[in-house]
Coordinates of C-alpha atoms in Angstrom, one line a residue:
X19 CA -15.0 17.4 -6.6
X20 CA -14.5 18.3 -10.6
X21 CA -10.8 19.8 -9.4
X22 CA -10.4 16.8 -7.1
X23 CA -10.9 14.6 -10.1
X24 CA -8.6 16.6 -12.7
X25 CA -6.2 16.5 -10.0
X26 CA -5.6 12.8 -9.5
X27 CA -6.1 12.4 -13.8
X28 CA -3.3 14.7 -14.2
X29 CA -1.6 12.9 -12.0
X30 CA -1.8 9.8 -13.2
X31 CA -1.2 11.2 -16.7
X32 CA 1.9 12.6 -15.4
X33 CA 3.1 9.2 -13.9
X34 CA 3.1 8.0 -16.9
X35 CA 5.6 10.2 -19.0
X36 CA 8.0 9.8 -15.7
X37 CA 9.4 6.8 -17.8
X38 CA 11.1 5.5 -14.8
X39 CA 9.3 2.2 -14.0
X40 CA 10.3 -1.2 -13.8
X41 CA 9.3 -3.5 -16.6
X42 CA 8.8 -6.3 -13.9
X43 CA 5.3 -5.0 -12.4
X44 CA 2.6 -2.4 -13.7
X45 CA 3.2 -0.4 -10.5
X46 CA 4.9 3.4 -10.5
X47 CA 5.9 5.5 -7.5
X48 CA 6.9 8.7 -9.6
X49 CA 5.5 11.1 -6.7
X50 CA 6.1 8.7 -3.5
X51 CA 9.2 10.8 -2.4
X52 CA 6.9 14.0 -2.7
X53 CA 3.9 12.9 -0.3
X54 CA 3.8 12.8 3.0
X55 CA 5.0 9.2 2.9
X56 CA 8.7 10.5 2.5
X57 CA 7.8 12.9 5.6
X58 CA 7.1 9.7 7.9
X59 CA 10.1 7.5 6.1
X60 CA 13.0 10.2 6.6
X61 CA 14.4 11.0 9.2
X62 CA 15.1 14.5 8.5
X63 CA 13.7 17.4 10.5
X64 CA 13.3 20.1 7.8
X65 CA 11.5 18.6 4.6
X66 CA 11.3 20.5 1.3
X67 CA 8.2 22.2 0.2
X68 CA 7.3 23.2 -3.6
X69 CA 4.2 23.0 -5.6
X70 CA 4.0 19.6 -6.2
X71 CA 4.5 18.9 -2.6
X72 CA 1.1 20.9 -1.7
X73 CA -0.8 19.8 -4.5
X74 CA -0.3 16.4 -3.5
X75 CA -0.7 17.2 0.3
X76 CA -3.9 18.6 -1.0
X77 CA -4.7 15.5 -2.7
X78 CA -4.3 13.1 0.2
X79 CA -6.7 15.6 2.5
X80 CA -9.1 15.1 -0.1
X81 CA -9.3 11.6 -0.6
X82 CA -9.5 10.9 3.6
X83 CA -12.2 13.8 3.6
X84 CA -14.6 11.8 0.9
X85 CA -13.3 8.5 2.7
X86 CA -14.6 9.8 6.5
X87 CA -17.9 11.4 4.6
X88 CA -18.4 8.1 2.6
X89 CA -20.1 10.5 -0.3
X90 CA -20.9 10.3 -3.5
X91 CA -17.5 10.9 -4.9
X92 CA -15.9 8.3 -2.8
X93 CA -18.7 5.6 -3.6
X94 CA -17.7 6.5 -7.3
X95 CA -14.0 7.0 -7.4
X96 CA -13.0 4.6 -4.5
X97 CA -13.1 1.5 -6.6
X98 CA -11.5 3.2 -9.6
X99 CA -8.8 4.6 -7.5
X100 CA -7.7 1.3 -6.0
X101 CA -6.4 0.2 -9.9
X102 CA -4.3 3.3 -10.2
X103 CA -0.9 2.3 -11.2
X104 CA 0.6 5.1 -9.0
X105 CA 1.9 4.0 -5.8
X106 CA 1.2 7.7 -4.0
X107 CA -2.7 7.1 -5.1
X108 CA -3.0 3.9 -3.7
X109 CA -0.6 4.8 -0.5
X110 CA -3.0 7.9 -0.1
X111 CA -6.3 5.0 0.0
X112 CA -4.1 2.9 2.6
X113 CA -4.0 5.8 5.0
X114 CA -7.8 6.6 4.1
X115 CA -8.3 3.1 4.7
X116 CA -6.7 2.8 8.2
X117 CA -8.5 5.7 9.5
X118 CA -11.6 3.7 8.8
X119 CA -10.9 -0.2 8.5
X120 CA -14.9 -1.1 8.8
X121 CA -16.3 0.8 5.9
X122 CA -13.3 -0.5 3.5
X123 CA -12.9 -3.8 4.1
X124 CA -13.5 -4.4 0.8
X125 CA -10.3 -2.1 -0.5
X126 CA -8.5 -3.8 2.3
X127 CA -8.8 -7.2 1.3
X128 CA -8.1 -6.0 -2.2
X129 CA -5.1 -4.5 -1.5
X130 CA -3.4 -7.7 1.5
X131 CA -3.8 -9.7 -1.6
X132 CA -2.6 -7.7 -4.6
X133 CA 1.1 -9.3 -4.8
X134 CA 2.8 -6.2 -6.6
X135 CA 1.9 -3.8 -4.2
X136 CA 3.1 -6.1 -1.1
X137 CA 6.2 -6.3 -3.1
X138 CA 6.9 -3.9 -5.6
X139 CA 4.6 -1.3 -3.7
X140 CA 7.3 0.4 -1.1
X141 CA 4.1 0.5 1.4
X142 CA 5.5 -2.4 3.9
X143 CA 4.9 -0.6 7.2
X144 CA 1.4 1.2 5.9
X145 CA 0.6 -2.2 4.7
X146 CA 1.6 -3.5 8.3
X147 CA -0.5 -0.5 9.9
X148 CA -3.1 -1.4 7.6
X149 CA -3.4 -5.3 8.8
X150 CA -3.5 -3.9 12.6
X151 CA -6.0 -2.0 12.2
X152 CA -8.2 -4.2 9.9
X153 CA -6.9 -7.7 9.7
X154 CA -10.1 -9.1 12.6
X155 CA -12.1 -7.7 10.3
X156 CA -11.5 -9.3 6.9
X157 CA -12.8 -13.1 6.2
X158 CA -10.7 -16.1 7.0
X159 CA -10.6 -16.9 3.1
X160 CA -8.6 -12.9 2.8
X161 CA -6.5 -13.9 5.8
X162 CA -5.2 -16.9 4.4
X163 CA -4.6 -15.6 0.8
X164 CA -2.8 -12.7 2.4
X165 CA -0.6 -14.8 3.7
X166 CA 0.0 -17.5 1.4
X167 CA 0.8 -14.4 -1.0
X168 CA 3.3 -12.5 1.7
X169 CA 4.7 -16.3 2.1
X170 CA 5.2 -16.4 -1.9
X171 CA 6.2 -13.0 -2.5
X172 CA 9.9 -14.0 -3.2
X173 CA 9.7 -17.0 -4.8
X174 CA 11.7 -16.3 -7.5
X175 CA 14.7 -15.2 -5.3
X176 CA 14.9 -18.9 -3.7
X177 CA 18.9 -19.5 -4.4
X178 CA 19.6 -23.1 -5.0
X179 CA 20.3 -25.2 -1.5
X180 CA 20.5 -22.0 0.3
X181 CA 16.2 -21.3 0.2
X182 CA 15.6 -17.6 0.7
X183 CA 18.3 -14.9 0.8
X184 CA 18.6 -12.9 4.5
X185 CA 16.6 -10.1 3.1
X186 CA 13.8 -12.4 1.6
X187 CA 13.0 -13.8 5.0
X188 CA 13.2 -10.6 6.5
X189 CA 10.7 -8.9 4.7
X190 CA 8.6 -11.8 4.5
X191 CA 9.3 -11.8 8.6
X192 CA 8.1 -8.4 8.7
X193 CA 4.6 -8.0 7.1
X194 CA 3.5 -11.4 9.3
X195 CA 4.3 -10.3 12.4
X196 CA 1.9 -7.3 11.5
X197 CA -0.8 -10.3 11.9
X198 CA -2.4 -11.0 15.4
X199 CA -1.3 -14.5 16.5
X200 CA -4.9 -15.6 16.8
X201 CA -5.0 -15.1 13.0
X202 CA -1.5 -16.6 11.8
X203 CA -2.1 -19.9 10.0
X204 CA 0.6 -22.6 11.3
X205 CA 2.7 -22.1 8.3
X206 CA 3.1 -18.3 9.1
X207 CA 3.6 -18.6 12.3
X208 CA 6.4 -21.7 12.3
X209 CA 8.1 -18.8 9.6
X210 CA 8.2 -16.4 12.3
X211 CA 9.5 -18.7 14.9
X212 CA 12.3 -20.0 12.3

């Protein structure tokens, strides 16, 4: 667990001297192309493997081993890990997440509300899978905060008499229709009928 934990540090520490991050959110994704998130968002057949590619491969096992076990080290790094500013960390607790929606309902509800990571986050469809496969589960007061936040995401996008850009809506379109009907408040679902 001591390598575990040096691992995601260093990693962390290493986001940070990427210097590539937007000054508009706290969030970085300095290793997202070199998880197994690019594997499941390209569409090529042959993907490129180097060290950095294993040791984060490595990573993820880890973190949905301790998340199964529900141990120790997941009781104590779980909530620290859901801060991270690295998108790879927290897209690595999404797919721990998912596997087990009951025991993290908690990180769920965390992250369906977080407005940088449903925006900034580049997580939309593991976000999505996240709300199927947890979304009956978190209180009514989560539901509707998730979407009031999805519905706001873009706010500052609105272009004069025109409302929303094409784009906007369509992102907005997409993480809602994630949600079971039975949980869309009116003003979600009259969005997804417009």
């Amino acid at each position: 667990d001591w390598l575990l934990d040096i691992a995601i540090n260093t990693l962390e520490e290493w986001s940070t001297k990427d210097g590539i991050y937007s000054s508009k959110h706290r969030l970085r994704s300095a290793f997202l192309y070199n998880s197994s998130w690019e594997y499941r968002h390209s569409q090529h057949d042959m993907h490129h493997a180097d060290d950095l590619t294993v040791l984060l491969a490595g990573i993820e096992h880890a973190i949905r081993h301790h998340a199964q076990a529900k141990d120790d080290w997941w009781k104590r790094r779980e909530l620290q890990l859901r801060s991270t500013r690295e998108v790879t960390l927290l897209y690595f607790l999404v797919q721990a997440y998912k596997e087990n929606p009951e025991a993290n309902v908690d990180g769920m509800a965390h992250f369906l509300t977080d407005a940088e990571l449903l925006r900034y986050g580049h997580l939309e469809h593991e976000l999505g899978e996240l709300i199927q496969a947890g979304y009956h589960l978190l209180p009514s007061k989560v539901q509707e905060t998730n979407q009031r936040t999805v519905l706001k995401l873009y706010e500052d996008e609105v272009r004069g008499e025109e409302g929303k850009s094409l784009w906007v809506c369509r992102v907005i379109y997409d993480y809602l229709i994630w949600i079971p009907t039975i949980f869309r408040l009116p003003l979600s679902q009259d969005f997804i009928e417009r």
